Coordinates of C-alpha atoms in Angstrom, one line a residue:
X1 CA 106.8 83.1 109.5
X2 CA 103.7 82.8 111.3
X3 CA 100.9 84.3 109.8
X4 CA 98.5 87.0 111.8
X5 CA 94.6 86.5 110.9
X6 CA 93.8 89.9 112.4
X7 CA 96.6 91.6 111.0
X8 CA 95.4 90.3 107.4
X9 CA 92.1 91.0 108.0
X10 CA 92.4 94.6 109.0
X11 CA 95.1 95.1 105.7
X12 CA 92.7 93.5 103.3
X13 CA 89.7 96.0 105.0
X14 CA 92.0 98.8 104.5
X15 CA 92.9 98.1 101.0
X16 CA 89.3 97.2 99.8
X17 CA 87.9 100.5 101.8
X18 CA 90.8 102.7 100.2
X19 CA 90.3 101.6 97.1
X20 CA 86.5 102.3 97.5
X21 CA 86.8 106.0 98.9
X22 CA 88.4 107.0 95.9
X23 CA 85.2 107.4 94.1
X24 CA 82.8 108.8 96.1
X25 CA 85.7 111.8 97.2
X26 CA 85.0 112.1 93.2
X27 CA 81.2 111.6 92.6
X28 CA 80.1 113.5 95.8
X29 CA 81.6 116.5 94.2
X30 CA 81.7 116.0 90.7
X31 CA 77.4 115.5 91.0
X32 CA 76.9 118.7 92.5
X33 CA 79.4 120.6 90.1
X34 CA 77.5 119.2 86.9
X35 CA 74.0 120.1 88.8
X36 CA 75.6 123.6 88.7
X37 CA 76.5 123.9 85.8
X38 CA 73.5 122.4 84.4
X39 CA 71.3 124.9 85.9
X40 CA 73.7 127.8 85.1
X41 CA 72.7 126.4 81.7
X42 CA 68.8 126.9 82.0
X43 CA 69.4 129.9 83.6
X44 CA 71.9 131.9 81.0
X45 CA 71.6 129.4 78.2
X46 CA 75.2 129.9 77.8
X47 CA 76.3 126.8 75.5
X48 CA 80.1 126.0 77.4
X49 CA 77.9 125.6 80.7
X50 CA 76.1 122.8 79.2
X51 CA 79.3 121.6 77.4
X52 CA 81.1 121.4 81.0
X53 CA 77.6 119.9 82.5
X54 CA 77.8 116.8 78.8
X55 CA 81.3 116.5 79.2
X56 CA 81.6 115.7 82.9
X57 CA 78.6 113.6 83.5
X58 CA 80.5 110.6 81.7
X59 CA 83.3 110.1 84.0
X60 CA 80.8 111.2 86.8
X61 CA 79.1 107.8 85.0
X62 CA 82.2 105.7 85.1
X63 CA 83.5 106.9 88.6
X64 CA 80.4 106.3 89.9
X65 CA 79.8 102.8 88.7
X66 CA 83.1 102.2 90.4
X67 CA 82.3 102.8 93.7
X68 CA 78.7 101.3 93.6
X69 CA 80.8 97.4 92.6
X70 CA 84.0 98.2 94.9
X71 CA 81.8 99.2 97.8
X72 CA 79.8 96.2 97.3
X73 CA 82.5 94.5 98.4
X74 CA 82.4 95.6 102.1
X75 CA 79.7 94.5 103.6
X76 CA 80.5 91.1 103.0
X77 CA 84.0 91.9 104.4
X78 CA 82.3 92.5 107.7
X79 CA 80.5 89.4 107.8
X80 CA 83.3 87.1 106.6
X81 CA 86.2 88.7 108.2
X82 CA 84.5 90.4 111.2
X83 CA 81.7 88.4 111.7
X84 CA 81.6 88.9 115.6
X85 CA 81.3 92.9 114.7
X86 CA 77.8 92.5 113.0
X87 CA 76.9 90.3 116.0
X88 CA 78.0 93.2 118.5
X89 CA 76.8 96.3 117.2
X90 CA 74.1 94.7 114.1
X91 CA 71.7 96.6 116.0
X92 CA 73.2 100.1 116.0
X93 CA 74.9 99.9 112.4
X94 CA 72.7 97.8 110.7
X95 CA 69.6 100.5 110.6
X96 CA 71.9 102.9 109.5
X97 CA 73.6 101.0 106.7
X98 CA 69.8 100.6 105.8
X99 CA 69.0 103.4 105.8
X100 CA 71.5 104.7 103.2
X101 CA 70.2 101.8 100.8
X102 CA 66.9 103.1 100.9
X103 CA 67.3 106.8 100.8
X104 CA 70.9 107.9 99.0
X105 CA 70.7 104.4 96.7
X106 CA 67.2 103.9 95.6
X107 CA 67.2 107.7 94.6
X108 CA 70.8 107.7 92.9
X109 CA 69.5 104.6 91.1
X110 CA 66.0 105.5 89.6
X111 CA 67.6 108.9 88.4
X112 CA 70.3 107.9 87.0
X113 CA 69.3 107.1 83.9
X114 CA 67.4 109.7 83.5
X115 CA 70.3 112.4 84.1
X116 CA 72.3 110.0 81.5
X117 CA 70.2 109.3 78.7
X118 CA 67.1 112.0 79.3
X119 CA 68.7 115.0 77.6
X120 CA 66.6 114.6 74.2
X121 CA 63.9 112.5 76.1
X122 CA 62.5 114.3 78.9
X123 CA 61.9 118.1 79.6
X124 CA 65.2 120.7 80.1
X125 CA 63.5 121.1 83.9
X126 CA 62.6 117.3 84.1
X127 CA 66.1 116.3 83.5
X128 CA 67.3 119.2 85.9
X129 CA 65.4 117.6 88.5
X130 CA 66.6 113.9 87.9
X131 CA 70.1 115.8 88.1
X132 CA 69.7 117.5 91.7
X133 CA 68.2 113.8 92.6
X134 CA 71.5 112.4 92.0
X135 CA 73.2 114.9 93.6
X136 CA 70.9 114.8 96.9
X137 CA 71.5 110.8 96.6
X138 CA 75.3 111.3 96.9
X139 CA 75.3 113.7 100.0
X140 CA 72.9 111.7 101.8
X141 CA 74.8 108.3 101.0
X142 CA 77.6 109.9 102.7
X143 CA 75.5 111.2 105.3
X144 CA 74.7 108.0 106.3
X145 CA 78.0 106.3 106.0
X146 CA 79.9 109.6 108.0
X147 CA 77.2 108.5 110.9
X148 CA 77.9 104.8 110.9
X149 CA 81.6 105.8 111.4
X150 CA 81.4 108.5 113.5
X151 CA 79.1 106.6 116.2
X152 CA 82.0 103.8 116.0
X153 CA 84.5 107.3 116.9
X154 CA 82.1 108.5 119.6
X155 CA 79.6 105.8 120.4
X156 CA 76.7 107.5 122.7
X157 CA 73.0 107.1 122.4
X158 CA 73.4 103.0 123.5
X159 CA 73.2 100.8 126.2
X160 CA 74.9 97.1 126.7
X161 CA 72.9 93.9 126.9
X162 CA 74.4 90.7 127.4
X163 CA 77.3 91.9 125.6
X164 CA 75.8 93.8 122.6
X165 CA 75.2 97.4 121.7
X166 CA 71.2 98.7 121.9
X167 CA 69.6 101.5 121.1
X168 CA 68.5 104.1 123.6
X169 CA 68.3 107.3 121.4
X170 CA 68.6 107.3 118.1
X171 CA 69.3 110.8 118.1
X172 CA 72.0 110.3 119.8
X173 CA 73.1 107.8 118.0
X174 CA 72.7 109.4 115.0
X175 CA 74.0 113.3 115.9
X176 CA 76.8 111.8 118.2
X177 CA 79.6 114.2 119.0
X178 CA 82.1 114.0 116.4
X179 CA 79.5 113.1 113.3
X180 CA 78.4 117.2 112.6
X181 CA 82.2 118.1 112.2
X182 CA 83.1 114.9 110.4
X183 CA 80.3 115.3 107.8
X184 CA 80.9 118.9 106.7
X185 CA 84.7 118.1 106.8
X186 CA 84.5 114.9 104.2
X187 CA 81.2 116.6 102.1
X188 CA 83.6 120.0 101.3
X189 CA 86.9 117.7 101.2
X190 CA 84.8 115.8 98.2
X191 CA 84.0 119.1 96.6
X192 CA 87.3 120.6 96.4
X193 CA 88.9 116.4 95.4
X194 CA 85.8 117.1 92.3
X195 CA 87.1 120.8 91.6
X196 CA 90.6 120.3 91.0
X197 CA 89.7 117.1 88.8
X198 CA 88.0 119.5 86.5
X199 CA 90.5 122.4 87.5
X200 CA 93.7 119.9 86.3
X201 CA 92.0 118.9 82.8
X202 CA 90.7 122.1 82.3
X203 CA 94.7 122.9 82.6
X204 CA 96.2 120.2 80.6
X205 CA 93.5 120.9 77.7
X206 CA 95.2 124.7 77.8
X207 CA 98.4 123.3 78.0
X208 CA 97.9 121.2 74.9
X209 CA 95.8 124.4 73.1
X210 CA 93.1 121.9 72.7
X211 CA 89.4 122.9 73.5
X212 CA 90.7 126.4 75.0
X213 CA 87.1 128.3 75.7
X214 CA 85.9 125.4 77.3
X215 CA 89.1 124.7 79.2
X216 CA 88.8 128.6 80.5
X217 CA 85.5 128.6 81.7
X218 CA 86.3 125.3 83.6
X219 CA 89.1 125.9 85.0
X220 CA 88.0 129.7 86.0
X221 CA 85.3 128.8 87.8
X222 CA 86.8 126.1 89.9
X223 CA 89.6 128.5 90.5
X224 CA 87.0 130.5 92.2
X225 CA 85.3 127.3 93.7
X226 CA 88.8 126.8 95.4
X227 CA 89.1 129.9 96.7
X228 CA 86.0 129.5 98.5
X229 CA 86.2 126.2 99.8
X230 CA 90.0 125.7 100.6
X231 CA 90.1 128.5 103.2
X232 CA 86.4 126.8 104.8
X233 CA 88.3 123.5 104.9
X234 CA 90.5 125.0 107.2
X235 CA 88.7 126.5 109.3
X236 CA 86.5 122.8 109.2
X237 CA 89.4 120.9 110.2
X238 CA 90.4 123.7 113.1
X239 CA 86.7 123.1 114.7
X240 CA 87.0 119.1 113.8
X241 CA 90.6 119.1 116.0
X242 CA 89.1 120.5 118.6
X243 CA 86.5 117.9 118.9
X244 CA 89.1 114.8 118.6
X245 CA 90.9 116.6 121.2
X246 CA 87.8 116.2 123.7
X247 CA 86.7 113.1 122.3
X248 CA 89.8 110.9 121.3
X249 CA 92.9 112.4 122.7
X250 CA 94.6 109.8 122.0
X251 CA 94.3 110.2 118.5
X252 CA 95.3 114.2 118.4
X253 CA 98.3 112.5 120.7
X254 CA 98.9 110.6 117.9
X255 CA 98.9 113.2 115.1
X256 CA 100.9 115.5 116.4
X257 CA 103.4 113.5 118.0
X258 CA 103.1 114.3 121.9
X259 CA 104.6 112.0 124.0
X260 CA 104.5 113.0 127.4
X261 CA 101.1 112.6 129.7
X262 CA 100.3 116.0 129.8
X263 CA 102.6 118.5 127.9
X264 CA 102.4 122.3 128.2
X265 CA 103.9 125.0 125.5
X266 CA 103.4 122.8 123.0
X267 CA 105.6 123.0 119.5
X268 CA 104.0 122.7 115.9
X269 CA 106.1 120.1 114.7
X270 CA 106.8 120.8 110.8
X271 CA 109.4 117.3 111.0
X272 CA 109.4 114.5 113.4
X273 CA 110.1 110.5 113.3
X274 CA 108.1 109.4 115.7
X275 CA 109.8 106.4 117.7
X276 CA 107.6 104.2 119.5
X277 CA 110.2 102.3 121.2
X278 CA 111.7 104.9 122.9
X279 CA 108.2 107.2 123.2
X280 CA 110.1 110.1 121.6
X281 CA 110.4 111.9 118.1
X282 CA 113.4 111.8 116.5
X283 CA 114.8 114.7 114.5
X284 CA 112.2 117.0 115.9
X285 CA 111.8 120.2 114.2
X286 CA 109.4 122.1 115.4
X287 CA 107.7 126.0 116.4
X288 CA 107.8 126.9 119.4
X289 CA 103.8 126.9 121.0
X290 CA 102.3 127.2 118.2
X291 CA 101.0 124.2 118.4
X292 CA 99.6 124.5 121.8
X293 CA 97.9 128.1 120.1
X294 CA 96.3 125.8 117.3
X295 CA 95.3 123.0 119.7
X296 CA 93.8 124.7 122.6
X297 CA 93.5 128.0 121.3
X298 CA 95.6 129.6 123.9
X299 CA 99.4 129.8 124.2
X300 CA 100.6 127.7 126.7
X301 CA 98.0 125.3 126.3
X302 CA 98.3 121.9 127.6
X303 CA 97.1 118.8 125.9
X304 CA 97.1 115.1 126.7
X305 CA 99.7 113.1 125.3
X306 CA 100.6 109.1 124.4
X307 CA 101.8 108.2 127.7
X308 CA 98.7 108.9 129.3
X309 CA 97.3 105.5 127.9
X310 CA 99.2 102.1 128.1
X311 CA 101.0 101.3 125.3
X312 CA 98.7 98.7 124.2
X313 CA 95.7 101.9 123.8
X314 CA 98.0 103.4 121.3
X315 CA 97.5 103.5 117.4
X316 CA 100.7 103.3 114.7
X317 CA 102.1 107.1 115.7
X318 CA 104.3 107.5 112.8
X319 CA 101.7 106.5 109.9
X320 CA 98.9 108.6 111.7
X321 CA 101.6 111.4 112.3
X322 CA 103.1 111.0 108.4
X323 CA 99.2 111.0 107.0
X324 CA 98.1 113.9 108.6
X325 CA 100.7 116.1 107.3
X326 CA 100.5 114.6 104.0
X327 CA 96.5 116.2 104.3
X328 CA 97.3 119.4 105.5
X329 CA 100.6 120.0 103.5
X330 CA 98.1 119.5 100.0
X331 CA 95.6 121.9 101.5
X332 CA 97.7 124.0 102.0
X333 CA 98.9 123.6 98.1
X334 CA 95.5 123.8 97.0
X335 CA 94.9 127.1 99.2
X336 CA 98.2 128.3 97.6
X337 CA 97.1 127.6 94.1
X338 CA 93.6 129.0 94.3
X339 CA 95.4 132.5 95.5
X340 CA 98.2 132.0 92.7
X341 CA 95.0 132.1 90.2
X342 CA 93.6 135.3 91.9
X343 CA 96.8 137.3 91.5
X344 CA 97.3 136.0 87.5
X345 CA 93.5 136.7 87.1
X346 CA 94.1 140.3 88.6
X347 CA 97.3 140.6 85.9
X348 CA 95.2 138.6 82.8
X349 CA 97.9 135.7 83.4
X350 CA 95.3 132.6 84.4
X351 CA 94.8 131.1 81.2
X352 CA 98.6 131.5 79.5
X353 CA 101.1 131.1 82.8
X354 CA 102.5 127.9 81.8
X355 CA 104.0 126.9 84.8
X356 CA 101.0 127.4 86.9
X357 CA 99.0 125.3 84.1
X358 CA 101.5 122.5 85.2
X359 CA 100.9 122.7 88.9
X360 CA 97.4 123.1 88.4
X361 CA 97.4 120.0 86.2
X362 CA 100.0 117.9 88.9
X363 CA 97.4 118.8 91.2
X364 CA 94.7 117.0 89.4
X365 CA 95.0 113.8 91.9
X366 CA 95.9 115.1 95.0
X367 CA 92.3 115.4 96.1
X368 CA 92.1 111.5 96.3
X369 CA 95.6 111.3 98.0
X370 CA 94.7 114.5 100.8
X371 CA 91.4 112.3 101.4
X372 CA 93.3 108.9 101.4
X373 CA 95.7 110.2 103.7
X374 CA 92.8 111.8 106.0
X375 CA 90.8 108.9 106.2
X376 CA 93.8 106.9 107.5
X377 CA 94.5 109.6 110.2
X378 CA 90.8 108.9 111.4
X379 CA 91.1 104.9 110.9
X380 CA 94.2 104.4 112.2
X381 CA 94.6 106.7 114.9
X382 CA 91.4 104.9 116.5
X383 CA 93.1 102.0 116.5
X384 CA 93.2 99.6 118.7
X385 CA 89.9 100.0 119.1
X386 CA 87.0 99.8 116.7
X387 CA 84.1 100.9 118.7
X388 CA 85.9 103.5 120.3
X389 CA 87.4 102.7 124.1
X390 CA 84.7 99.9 124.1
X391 CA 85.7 97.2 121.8
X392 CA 88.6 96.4 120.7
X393 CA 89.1 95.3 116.5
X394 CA 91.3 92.0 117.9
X395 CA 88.2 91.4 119.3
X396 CA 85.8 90.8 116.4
X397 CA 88.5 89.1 114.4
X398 CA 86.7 85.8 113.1
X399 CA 88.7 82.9 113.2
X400 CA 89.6 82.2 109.6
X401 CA 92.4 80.2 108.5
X402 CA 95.3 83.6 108.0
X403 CA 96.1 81.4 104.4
X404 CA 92.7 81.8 103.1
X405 CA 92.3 85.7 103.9
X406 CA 96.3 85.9 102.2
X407 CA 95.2 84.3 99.3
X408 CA 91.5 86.6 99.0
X409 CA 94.1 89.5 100.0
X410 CA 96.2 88.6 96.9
X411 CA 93.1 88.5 95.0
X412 CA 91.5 91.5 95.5
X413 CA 95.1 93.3 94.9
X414 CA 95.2 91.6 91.6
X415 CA 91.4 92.4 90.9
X416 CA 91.3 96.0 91.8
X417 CA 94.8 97.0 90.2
X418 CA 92.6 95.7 86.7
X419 CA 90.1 97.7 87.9
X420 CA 91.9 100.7 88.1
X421 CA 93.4 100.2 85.2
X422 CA 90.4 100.3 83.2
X423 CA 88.7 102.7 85.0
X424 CA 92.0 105.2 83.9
X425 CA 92.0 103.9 80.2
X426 CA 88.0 105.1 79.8
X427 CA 88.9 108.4 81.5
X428 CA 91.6 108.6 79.5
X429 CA 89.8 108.0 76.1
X430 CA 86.9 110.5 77.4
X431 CA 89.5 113.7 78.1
X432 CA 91.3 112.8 74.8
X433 CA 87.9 112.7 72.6
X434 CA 87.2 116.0 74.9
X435 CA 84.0 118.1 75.3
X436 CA 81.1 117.6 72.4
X437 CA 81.5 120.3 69.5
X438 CA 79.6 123.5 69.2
X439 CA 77.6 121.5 65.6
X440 CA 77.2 118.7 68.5
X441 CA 75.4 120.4 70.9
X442 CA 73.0 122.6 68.4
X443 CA 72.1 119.2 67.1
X444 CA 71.2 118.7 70.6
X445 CA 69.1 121.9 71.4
X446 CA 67.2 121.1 68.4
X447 CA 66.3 117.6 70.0
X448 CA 65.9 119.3 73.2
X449 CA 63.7 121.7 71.8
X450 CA 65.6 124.8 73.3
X451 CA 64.3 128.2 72.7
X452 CA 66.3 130.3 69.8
X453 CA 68.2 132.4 71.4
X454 CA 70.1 129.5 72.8
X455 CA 70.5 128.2 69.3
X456 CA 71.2 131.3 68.1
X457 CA 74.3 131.5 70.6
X458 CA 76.2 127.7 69.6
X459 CA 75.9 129.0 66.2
X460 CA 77.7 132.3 67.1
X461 CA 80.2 130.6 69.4
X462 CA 80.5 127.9 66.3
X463 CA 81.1 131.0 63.9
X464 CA 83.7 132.9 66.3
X465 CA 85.5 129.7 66.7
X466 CA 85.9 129.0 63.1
X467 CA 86.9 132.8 62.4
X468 CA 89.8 133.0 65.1
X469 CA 91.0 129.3 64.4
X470 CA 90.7 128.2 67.9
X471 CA 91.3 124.5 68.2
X472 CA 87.7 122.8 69.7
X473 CA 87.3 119.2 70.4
X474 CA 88.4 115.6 68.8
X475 CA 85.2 115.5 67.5
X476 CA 85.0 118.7 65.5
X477 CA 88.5 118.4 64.3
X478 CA 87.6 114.6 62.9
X479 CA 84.6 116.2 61.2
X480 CA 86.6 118.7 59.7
X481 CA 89.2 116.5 58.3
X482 CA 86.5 114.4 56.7
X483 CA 85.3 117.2 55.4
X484 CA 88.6 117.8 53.9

């Protein structure tokens, strides 16, 4: 069997970038969730806000480190296995790329350490500060990234010199159609991947009657987070169809699985095969218009379909159809879920319905696999181009022997299943030591010099705890058993 050098090279890109996305849709999130509840802390001194903020800010450690090495990774991958990309567009993508090293980076890196290890050795405000730091350094870093892939969506802003992209306007460039809608989509996708993290521990820590107040106040306010954000996903992702409808019909084509050139009365298709031999869907199952109502905004609506570009313009239909309803179908779980926890809230159910602890705590991944799925809708369905109806990915190939990227392929498969697999043993061992004990954390105030009132709570809480029997952390129950 012959081998396919471009074939390779565009799997081993979508492995390596799949595997990297992971941890941002985590960090982006999970930063501005401990920066909450860290100043909820200052603000109420209430001690299971700071437990939340000690507790998560390890795997926020781990998960991070992850996708600072795995995202390494890809800009060499542009210059080894698309060399004649950098060459094309260096001067367009290669500010912006700069950009987010010396902004989002250089900030998430000199704070870091700070919002680590500073809890006893800087101020309560000091350390707040190097927190919201980290937080701004994530949003930015995907500010900058969401640009360099949108302008590759909807290039504008450029002009083309002896065969390579200039600038013209960097405004342009930079706010290009698709980039505002793309942003806000994959900044609130990250916050609700972070919030049912914590949401699905928060639940298996109930289900296992281990560390229950902290588990409550967890998983009740990212309940509430969810019921916020879920419903403003939706209406993101309405606005952002829209746009790829103007911008890259051929992608919408794609997703929903029209065919013909121009099709009227269109049908929400809840069940297709797409079948790109014979430019049809097989087992079609479908609403009648509905689909036309959500893609136009009007009834009869008529939108472009795949037979209005050669076959050779057209992405892979059936994994760009199949991933897009894999996103939407677990948004639409998520929505589900954050009313379910309204209604037991209303009835005093949230923190003893069993079965919804278990769908809560299924849930705890499907973040990741909703932003996987989406971020192969956008890859994929721009395919076969990779600056969008300008130049074509078979294009920038470089000419490596297929053998070598096979055997690099192989590698990074072997390499990055270790990874993983380390990554889940530390997370592991963090959710099974669980949150630090109330003793822990007054130990801590008294380092941190916090005033007495805050003190004066922990011991309460410690008190109360003790009295009722409630289980608390590893920790605690280790101590208490040595005590024994």
């Amino acid at each position: 069997m012959d081998l396919d050098v471009a074939i390779l090279s565009r799997i081993q890109f979508a492995f390596t970038v799949s595997f990297h996305i992971i941890f941002p849709s985590i960090t982006i999130g999970l930063a501005t969730l401990i920066a909450i509840w860290e100043g909820l802390w200052l603000k109420t001194h209430n001690p299971y806000y700071l437990q939340l903020a000690k507790f998560w800010i390890k795997p926020f450690a781990i998960t991070f480190g992850m996708g600072v090495v795995s995202g390494i990774v890809l800009s060499y991958e542009f210059g080894t296995n698309f060399s004649k990309f950098s060459v094309i567009t260096g001067a367009v993508l290669g500010p912006l790329m700069a950009y987010e090293v010396l902004t989002a980076f250089f900030m998430e890196a000199g704070f870091l350490g700070v919002m680590l290890f500073g809890w006893q050795r800087v101020g309560r405000k000091l350390h707040y500060f190097s927190t919201l730091v980290v937080m701004t350094g994530t949003w930015i870093s995907a500010f900058w990234i969401i640009v360099a892939n949108s302008w590759m969506q909807t290039p504008t802003g450029y002009k083309i010199i002896n065969g390579k992209f200039e600038v013209e306007s960097w405004m342009e460039v930079i706010f290009n159609p698709s980039m505002p809608y793309r942003l806000t989509h994959m900044v609130v996708a990250s916050l609700i991947t972070a919030t049912f993290v914590v949401a699905g521990i928060s639940a298996y820590y109930l289900l296992k009657k281990k560390n229950i107040p902290f588990a409550k106040k967890g998983l009740s306010m990212c309940m509430w987070f969810a019921l916020v954000l879920t419903p403003m996903q939706a209406w993101i992702g309405d606005m952002h169809g829209l746009n790829v409808r103007e911008h890259q019909p051929t992608k919408l084509a794609a997703m929903e699985g029209i065919w013909s050139a121009e099709e009227e009365n269109v049908p929400l298709l809840l069940f297709a095969m797409p079948n790109m031999k014979t430019e049809s869907n097989d087992y079609e199952v479908g609403i009648p218009n509905l689909g036309s109502l959500i893609l136009t905004h009007s009834w009869d609506g008529a939108v472009q379909g795949l037979k209005a570009v050669p076959p050779e313009d057209r992405p892979n239909v059936p994994l760009v159809f199949w991933s897009f309803r894999v996103m939407v179908g677990i948004g639409f779980g998520m929505m589900g879920i954050a009313v379910l926890a309204l209604l037991l809230r209303r009835k005093g159910r949230l923190f003893e319905n069993k079965p919804f602890l278990a769908l809560v705590t299924l849930f705890t991944p499907m973040g990741v696999i909703a932003v996987l799925a989406g971020w192969y809708v956008v890859e994929i369905g721009r395919q076969p181009w990779i600056v969008y109806n300008l130049v074509r990915t078979s294009e920038i190939v470089s000419p490596l022997p297929p053998e070598r990227v096979l055997f690099t392929l192989i590698m990074f498969v072997i390499i990055y299943s270790l990874l993983i697999g380390v990554y889940l043993y530390f997370m592991r061992k963090l959710i099974k030591k669980g949150p630090p004990s109330m003793e822990a954390l007054e130990q801590q105030l008294i380092g941190m010099k916090a005033p007495g009132y805050a003190l004066a709570w922990v011991k309460t809480l410690q008190h109360k705890e003790l009295q009722t029997n409630e289980p608390q952390s590893n920790e605690s129950q280790n101590k208490a058993q040595g005590d024994k």
